[in-house]
Short mmCIF file of C-alpha atoms and ligand atoms in Angstrom, two decimals:
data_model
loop_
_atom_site.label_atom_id
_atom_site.label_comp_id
_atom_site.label_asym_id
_atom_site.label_seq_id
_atom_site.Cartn_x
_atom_site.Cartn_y
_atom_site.Cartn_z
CA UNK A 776 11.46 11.19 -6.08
CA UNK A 777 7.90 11.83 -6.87
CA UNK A 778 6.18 15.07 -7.68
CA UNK A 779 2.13 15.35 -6.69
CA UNK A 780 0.17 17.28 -9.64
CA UNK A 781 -2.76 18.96 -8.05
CA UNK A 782 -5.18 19.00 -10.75
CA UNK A 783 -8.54 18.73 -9.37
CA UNK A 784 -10.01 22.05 -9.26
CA UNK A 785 -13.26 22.60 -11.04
CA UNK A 786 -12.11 26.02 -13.11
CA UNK A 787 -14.86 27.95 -12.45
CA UNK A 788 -12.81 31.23 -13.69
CA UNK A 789 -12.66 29.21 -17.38
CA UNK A 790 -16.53 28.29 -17.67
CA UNK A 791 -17.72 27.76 -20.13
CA UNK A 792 -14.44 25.95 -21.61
CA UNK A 793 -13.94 23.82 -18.44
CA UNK A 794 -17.80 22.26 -18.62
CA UNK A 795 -16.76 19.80 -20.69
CA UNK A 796 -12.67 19.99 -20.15
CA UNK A 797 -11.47 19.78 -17.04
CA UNK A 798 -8.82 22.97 -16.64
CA UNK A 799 -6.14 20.38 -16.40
CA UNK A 800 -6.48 19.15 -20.18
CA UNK A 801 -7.48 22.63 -22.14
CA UNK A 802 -5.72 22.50 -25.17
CA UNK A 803 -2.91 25.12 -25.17
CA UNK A 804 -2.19 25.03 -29.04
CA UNK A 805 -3.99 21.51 -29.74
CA UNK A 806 -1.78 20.17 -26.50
CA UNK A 807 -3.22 18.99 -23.34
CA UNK A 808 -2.09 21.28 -20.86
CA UNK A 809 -0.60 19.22 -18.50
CA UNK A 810 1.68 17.86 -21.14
CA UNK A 811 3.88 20.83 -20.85
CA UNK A 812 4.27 20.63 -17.18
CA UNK A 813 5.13 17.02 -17.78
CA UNK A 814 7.85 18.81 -19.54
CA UNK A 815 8.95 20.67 -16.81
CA UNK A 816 8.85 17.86 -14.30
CA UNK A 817 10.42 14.98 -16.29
CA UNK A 818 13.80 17.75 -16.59
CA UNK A 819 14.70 16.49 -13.32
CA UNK A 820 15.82 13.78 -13.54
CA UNK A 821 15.59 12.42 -10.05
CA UNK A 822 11.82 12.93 -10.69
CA UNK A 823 10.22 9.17 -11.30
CA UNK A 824 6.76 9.28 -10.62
CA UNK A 825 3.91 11.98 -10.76
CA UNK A 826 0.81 11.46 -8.67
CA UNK A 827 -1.69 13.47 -10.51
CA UNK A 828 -4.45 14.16 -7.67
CA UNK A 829 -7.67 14.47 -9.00
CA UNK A 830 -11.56 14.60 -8.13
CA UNK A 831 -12.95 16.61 -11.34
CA UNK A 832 -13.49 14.77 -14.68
CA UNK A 833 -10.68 12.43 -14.14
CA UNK A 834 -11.52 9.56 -16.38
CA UNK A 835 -11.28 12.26 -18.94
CA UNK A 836 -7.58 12.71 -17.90
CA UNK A 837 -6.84 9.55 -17.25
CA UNK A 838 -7.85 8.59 -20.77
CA UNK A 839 -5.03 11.11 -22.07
CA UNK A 840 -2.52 10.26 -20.32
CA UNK A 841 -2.17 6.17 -19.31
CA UNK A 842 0.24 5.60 -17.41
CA UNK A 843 2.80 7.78 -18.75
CA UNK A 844 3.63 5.40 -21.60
CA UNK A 845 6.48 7.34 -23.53
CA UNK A 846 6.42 10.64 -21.38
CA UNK A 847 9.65 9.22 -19.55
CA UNK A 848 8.30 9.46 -16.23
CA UNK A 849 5.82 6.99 -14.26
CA UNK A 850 2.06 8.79 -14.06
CA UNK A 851 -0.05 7.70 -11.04
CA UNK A 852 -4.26 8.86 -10.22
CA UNK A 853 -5.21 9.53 -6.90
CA UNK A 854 -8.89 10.49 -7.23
CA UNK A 855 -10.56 12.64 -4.26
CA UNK A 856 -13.75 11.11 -2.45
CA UNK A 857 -14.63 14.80 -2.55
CA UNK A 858 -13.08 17.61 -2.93
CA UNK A 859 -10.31 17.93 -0.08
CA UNK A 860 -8.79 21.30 -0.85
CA UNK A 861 -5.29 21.84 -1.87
CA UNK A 862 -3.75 20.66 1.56
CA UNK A 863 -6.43 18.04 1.84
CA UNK A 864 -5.16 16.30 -1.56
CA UNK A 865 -1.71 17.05 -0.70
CA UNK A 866 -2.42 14.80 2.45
CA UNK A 867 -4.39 11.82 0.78
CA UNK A 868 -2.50 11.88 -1.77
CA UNK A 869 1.29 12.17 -0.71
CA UNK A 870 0.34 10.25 2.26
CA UNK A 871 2.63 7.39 2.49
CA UNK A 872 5.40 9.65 1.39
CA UNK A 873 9.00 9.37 3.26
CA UNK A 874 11.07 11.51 1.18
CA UNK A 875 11.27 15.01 -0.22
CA UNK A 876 8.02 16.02 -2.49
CA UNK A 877 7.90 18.21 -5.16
CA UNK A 878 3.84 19.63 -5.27
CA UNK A 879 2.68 21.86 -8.11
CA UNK A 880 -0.19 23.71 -8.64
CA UNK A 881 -2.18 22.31 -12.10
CA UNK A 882 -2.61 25.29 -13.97
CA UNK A 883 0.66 27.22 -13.63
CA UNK A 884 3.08 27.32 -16.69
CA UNK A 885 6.95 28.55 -15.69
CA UNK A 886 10.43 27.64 -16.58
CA UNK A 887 11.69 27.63 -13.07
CA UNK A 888 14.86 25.68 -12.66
CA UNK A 889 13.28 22.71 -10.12
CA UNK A 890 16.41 21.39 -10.02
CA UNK A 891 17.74 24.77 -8.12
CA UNK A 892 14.74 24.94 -5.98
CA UNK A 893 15.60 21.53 -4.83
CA UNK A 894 19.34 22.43 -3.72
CA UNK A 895 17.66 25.06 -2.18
CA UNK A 896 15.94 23.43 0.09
CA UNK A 897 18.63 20.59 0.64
CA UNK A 898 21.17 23.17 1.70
CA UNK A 899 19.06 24.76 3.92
CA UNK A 900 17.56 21.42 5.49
CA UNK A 901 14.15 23.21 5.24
CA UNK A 902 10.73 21.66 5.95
CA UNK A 903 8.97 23.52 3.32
CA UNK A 904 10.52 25.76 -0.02
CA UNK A 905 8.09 27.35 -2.49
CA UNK A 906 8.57 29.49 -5.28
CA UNK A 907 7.59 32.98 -5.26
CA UNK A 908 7.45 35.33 -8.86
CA UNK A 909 6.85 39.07 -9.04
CA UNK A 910 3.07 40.08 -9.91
CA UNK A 911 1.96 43.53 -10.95
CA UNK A 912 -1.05 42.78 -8.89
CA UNK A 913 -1.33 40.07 -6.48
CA UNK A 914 -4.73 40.14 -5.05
CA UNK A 915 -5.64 37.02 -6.67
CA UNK A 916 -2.67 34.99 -5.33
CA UNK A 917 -0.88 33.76 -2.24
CA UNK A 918 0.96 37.27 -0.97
CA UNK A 919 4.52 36.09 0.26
CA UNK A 920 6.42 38.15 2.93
CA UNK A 921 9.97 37.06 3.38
CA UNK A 922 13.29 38.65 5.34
CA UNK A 923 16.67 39.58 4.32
CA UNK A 924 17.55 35.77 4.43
CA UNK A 925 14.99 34.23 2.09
CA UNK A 926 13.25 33.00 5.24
CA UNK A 927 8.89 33.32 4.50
CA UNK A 928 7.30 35.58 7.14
CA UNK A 929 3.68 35.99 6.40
CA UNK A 930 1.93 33.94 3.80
CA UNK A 931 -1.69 35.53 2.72
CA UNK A 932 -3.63 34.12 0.86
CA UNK A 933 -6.09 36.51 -1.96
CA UNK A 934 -4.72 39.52 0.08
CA UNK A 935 -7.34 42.52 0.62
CA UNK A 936 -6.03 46.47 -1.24
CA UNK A 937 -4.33 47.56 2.02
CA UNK A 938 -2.99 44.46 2.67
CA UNK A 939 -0.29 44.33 0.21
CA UNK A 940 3.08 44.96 1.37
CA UNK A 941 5.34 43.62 -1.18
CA UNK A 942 5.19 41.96 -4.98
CA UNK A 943 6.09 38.78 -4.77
CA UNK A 944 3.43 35.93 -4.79
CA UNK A 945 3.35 32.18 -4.32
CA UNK A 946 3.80 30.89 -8.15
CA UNK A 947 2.27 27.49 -6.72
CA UNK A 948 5.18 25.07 -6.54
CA UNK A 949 6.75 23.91 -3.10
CA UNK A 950 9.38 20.97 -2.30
CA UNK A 951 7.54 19.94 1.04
CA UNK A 952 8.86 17.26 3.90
CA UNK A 953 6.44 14.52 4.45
CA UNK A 954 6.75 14.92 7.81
CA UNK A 955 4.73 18.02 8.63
CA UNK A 956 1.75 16.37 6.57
CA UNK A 957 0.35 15.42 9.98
CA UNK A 958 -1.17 18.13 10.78
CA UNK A 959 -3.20 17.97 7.59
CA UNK A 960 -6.30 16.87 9.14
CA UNK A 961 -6.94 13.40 7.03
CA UNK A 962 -10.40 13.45 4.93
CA UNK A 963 -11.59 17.18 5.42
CA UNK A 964 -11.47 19.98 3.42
CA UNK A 965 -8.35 22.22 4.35
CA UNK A 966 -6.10 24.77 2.40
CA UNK A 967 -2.52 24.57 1.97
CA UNK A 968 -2.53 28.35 1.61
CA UNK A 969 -4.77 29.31 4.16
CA UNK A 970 -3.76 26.95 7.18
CA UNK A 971 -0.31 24.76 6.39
CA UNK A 972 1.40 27.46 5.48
CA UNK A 973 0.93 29.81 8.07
CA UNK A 974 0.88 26.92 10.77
CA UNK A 975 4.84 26.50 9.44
CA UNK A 976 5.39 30.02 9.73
CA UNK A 977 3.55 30.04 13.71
CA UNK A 978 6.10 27.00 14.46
CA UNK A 979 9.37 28.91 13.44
CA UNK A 980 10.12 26.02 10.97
CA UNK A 981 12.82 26.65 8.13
CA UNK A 982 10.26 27.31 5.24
CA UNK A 983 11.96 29.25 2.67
CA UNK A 984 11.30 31.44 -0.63
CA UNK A 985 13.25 30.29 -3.98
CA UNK A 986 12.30 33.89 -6.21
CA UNK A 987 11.69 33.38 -9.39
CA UNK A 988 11.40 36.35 -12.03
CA UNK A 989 11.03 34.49 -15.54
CA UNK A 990 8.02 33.26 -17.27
CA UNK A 991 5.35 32.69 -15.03
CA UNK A 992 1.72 32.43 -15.75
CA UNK A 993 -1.71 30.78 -14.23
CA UNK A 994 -3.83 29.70 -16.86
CA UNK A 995 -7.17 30.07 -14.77
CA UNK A 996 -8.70 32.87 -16.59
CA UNK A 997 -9.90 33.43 -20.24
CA UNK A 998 -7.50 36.12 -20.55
CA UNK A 999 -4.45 34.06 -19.40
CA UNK A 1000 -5.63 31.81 -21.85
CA UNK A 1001 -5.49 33.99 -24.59
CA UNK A 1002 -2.04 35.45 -23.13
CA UNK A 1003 -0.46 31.96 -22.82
CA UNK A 1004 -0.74 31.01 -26.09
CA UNK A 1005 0.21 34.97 -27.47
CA UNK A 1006 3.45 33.97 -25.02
CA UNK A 1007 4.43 30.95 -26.83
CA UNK A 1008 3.75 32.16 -30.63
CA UNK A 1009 5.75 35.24 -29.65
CA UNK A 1010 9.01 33.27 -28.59
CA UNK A 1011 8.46 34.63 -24.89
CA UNK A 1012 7.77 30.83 -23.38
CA UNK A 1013 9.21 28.19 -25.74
CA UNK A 1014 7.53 25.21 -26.76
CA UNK A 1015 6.49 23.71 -30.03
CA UNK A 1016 5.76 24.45 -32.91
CA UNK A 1017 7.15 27.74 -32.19
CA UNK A 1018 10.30 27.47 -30.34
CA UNK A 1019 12.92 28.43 -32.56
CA UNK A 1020 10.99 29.17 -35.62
CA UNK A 1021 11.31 33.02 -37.49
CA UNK A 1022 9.43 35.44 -35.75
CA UNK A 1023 5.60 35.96 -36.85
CA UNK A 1024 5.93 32.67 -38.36
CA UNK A 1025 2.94 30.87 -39.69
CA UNK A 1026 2.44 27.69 -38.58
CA UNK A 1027 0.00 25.40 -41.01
CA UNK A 1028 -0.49 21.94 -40.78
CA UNK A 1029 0.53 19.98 -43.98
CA UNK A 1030 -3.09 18.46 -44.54
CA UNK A 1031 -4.73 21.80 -43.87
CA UNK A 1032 -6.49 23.16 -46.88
CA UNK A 1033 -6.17 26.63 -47.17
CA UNK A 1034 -7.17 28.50 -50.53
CA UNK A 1035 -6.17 30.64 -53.16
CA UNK A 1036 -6.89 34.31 -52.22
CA UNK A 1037 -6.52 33.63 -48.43
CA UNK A 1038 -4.59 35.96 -45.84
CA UNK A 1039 -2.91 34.54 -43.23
CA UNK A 1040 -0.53 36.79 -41.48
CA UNK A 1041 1.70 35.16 -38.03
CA UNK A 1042 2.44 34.34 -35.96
CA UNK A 1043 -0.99 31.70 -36.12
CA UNK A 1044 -1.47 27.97 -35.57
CA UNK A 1045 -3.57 26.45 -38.06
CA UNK A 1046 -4.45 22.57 -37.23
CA UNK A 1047 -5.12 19.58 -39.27
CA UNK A 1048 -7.83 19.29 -41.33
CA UNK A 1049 -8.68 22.74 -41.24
CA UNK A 1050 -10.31 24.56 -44.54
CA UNK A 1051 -9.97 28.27 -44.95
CA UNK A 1052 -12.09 29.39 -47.91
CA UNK A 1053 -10.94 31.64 -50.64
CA UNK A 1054 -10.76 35.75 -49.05
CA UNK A 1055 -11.28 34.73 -45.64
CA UNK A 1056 -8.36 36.20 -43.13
CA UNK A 1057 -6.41 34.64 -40.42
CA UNK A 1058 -4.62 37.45 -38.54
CA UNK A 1059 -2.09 37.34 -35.92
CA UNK A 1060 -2.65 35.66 -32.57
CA UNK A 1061 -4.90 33.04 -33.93
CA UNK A 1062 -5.08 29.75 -33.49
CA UNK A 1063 -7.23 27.43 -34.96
CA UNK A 1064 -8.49 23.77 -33.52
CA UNK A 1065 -8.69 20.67 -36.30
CA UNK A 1066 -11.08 20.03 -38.67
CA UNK A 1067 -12.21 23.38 -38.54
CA UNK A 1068 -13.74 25.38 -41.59
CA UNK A 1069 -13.50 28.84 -42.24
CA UNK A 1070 -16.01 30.24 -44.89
CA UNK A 1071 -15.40 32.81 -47.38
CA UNK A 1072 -14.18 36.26 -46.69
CA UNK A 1073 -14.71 35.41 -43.01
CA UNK A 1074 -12.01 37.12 -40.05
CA UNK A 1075 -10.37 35.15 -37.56
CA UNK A 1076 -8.18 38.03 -35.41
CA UNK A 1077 -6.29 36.99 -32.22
CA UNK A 1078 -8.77 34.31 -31.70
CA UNK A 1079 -8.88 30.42 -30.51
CA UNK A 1080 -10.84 28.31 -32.26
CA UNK A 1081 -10.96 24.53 -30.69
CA UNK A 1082 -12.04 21.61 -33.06
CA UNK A 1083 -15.17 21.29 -35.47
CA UNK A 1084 -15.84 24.94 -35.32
CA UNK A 1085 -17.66 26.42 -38.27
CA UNK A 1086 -17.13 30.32 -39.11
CA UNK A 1087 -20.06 31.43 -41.56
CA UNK A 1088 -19.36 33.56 -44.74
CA UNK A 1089 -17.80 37.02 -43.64
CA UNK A 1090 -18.25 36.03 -40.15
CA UNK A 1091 -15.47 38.17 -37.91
CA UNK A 1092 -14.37 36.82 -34.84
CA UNK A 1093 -12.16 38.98 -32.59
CA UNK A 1094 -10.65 38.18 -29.50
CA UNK A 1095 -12.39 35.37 -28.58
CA UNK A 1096 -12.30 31.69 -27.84
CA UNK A 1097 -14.49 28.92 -28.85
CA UNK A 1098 -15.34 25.65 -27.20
CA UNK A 1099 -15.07 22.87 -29.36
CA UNK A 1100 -18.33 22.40 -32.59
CA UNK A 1101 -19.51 26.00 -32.25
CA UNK A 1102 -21.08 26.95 -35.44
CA UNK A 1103 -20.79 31.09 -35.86
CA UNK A 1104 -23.13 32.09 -38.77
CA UNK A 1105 -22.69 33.95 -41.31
CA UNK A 1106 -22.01 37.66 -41.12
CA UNK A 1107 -22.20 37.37 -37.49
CA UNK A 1108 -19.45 39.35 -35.21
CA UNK A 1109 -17.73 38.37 -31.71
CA UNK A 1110 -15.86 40.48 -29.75
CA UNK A 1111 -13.34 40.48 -26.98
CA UNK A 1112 -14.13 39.18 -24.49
CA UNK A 1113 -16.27 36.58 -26.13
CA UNK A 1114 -15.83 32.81 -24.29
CA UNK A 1115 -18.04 29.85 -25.85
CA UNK A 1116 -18.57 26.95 -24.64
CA UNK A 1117 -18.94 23.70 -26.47
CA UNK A 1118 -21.50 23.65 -29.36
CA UNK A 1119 -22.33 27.09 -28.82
CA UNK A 1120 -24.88 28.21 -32.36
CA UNK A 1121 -24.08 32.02 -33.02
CA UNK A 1122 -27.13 33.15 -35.73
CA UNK A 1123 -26.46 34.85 -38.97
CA UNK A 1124 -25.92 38.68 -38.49
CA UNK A 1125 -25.77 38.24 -34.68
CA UNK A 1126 -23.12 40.80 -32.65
CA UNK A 1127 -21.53 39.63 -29.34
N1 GDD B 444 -6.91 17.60 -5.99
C1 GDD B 444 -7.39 18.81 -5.77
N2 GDD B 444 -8.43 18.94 -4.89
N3 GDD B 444 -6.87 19.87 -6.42
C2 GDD B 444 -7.39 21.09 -6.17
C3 GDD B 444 -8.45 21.30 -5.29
C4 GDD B 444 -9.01 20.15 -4.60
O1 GDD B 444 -9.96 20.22 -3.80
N4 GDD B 444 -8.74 22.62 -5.27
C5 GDD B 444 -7.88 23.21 -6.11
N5 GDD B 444 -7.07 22.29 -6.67
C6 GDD B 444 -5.99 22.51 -7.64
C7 GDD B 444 -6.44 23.28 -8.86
O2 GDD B 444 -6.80 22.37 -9.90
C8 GDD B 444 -5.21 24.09 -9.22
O3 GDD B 444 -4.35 23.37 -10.08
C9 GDD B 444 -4.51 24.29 -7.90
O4 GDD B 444 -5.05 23.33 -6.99
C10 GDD B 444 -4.69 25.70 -7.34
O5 GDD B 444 -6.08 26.00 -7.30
P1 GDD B 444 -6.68 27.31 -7.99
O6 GDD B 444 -8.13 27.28 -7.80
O7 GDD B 444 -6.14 27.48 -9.36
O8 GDD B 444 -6.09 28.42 -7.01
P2 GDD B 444 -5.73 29.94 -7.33
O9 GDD B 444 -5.17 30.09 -8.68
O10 GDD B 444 -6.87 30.79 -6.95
O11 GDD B 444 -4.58 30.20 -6.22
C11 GDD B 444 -3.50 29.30 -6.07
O12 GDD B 444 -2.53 29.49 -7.09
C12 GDD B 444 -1.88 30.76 -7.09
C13 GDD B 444 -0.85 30.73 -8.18
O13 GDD B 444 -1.45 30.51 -9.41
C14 GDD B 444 -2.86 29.54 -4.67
O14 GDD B 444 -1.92 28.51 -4.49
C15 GDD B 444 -2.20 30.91 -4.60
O15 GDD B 444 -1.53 31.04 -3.36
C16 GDD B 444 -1.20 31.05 -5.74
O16 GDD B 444 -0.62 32.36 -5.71
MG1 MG B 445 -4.98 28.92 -10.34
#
């Protein structure tokens, strides 16, 4: 069975971290993000191949990830001539399907039990199943009405105020019949959300809801970022280095090099080759990238760093994250919600 990745959105909502880094590959603690759906994906075992459907940066990915060598599943590119839209890529890319397909949204991290979802939709001979989770607010998602039987009445997609009937929203992952690909129209843009899934609902065919109320999260925004990786060091989503370690724990790479006289309170993620000068602080929430240094008495609180950054002397930087090489001078202060892209050059004394 093969599962189609859809990982070619520019992630405009992430600028300026997704210039350089296409959304698919920002680090979540020093790990490609895609790795960790991997994860998800390669739990079911009937799951052989992933078709990772691209059009953004996707040398850049494809240098990451070969072929899948040692990620026990077989990795496949299917590269856009343009941007076709989610239904557009399902299409070219899932094309010459015949069987069941398992489709994903790139950017959502969940423990949803796939293999459920699948005997879901087996037992209920359906055309199309997607998962739906519980948001507080779901104007920025795919609104999902469904009826007493699991059976999806109204799918809208980015739902206006008054148009928001229920809480449950479409967490992005669908087990979809090959056969109703169709009436994708071939080489156009065209939205799964929009027009497929509504055009199932106008043809009475058996598309069904799987709800799902555990960890759910899209990573599109700075401050799901932020929130993905506070998740993970608080034991809410596991992965490593932080599933089953003590609470608050302290995570420092054996080659770092931190200092006499330095405070580092957890849970934090401190990479290789990282110096942290004498009196500087690293306080909870924080993660910094490799090869970073972090100068005397400087503050690094609830913060990602990526690699090569500098923080100056005294420099505090709160609730912010920072492309890869940015040099923060000394004295100088960020603030939430402070996002900088690659090689950003903060002055001494400056105040963001
Ligand atoms: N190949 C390809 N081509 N992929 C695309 C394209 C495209 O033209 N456009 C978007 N994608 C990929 C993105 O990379 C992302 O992984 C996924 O499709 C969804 O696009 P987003 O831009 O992240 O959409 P969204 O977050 O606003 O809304 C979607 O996800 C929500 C859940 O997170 C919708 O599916 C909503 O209905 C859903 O609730
Ligand atoms: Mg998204």
């Amino acid at each position: 069975m093969k599962a189609i990745l859809l990982a070619g959105g520019k992630g405009t909502r992430l600028r300026p971290l997704t210039v350089h880094t296409p959304k698919p590959i920002v680090p979540i603690l020093n790990r490609p993000f895609l790795y960790y759906q991997i994860d998800l994906l390669r739990h079911v075992r009937e799951i052989d191949e992933v078709i990772l459907s691209l059009n953004y940066q996707p040398r850049r990915i494809e240098e990451i990830f070969g072929e899948g060598e040692g990620l026990g599943l077989r990795l496949r590119y299917v590269v856009e001539p343009m941007p076709l839209g989610t239904g557009g890529a399902v299409r070219y890319a899932g094309d010459a399907l015949t069987e069941s397909v398992v489709v994903f949204n790139g950017d959502v991290l969940t423990q949803v039990d796939l293999g459920a979802v699948l005997r879901l939709h087996r037992q209920r001979k359906a055309k199309a199943t997607i998962v739906l989770t519980p948001v507080e607010n779901p104007r920025a998602y795919g609104l999902v009405e469904t009826d007493g039987d699991g059976n999806v009445k109204r799918f809208l997609e980015k739902p206006g105020e008054d148009e928001i009937a229920c809480n449950t929203i479409n967490a992005g992952i669908y087990v979809l019949e090959p056969d109703t690909f169709d009436r994708i129209p071939k080489d156009t843009a065209w939205s799964i959300e929009r027009s497929f899934f509504p055009s199932l609902i106008e043809r009475g065919e058996t598309f069904v809801a799987y709800v799902y109320d555990g960890y759910w999260i899209d990573i599109g925004t700075p401050a799901k970022y932020l929130q993905v990786h506070q998740d993970i060091m608080a034991g809410r989503y596991a992965a490593p280095p932080f599933a089953g370690a003590p609470p608050s724990h302290a995570w420092i790479s054996p080659d770092a090099k931190v200092e006499e006289g330095v405070e580092v309170q957890g849970p934090c993620f401190v990479d290789e080759g990282v110096t942290i000068k004498s009196g500087a602080r690293v306080l909870p929430y924080s993660v910094i990238g490799r090869h970073t240094h972090v100068e005397e008495h400087a503050t690094i609180d609830g913060s990602i760093v990526w690699p090569n950054g500098w923080i100056g002397p005294e420099a505090v930087v709160r609730g912010a994250i920072l492309g890869r090489n940015c040099h923060v001078g000394r004295n100088a202060t960020l603030s939430p919600p402070a996002v900088l892209g690659d090689k950003t050059i903060i002055t001494d004394y400056s105040m963001l």
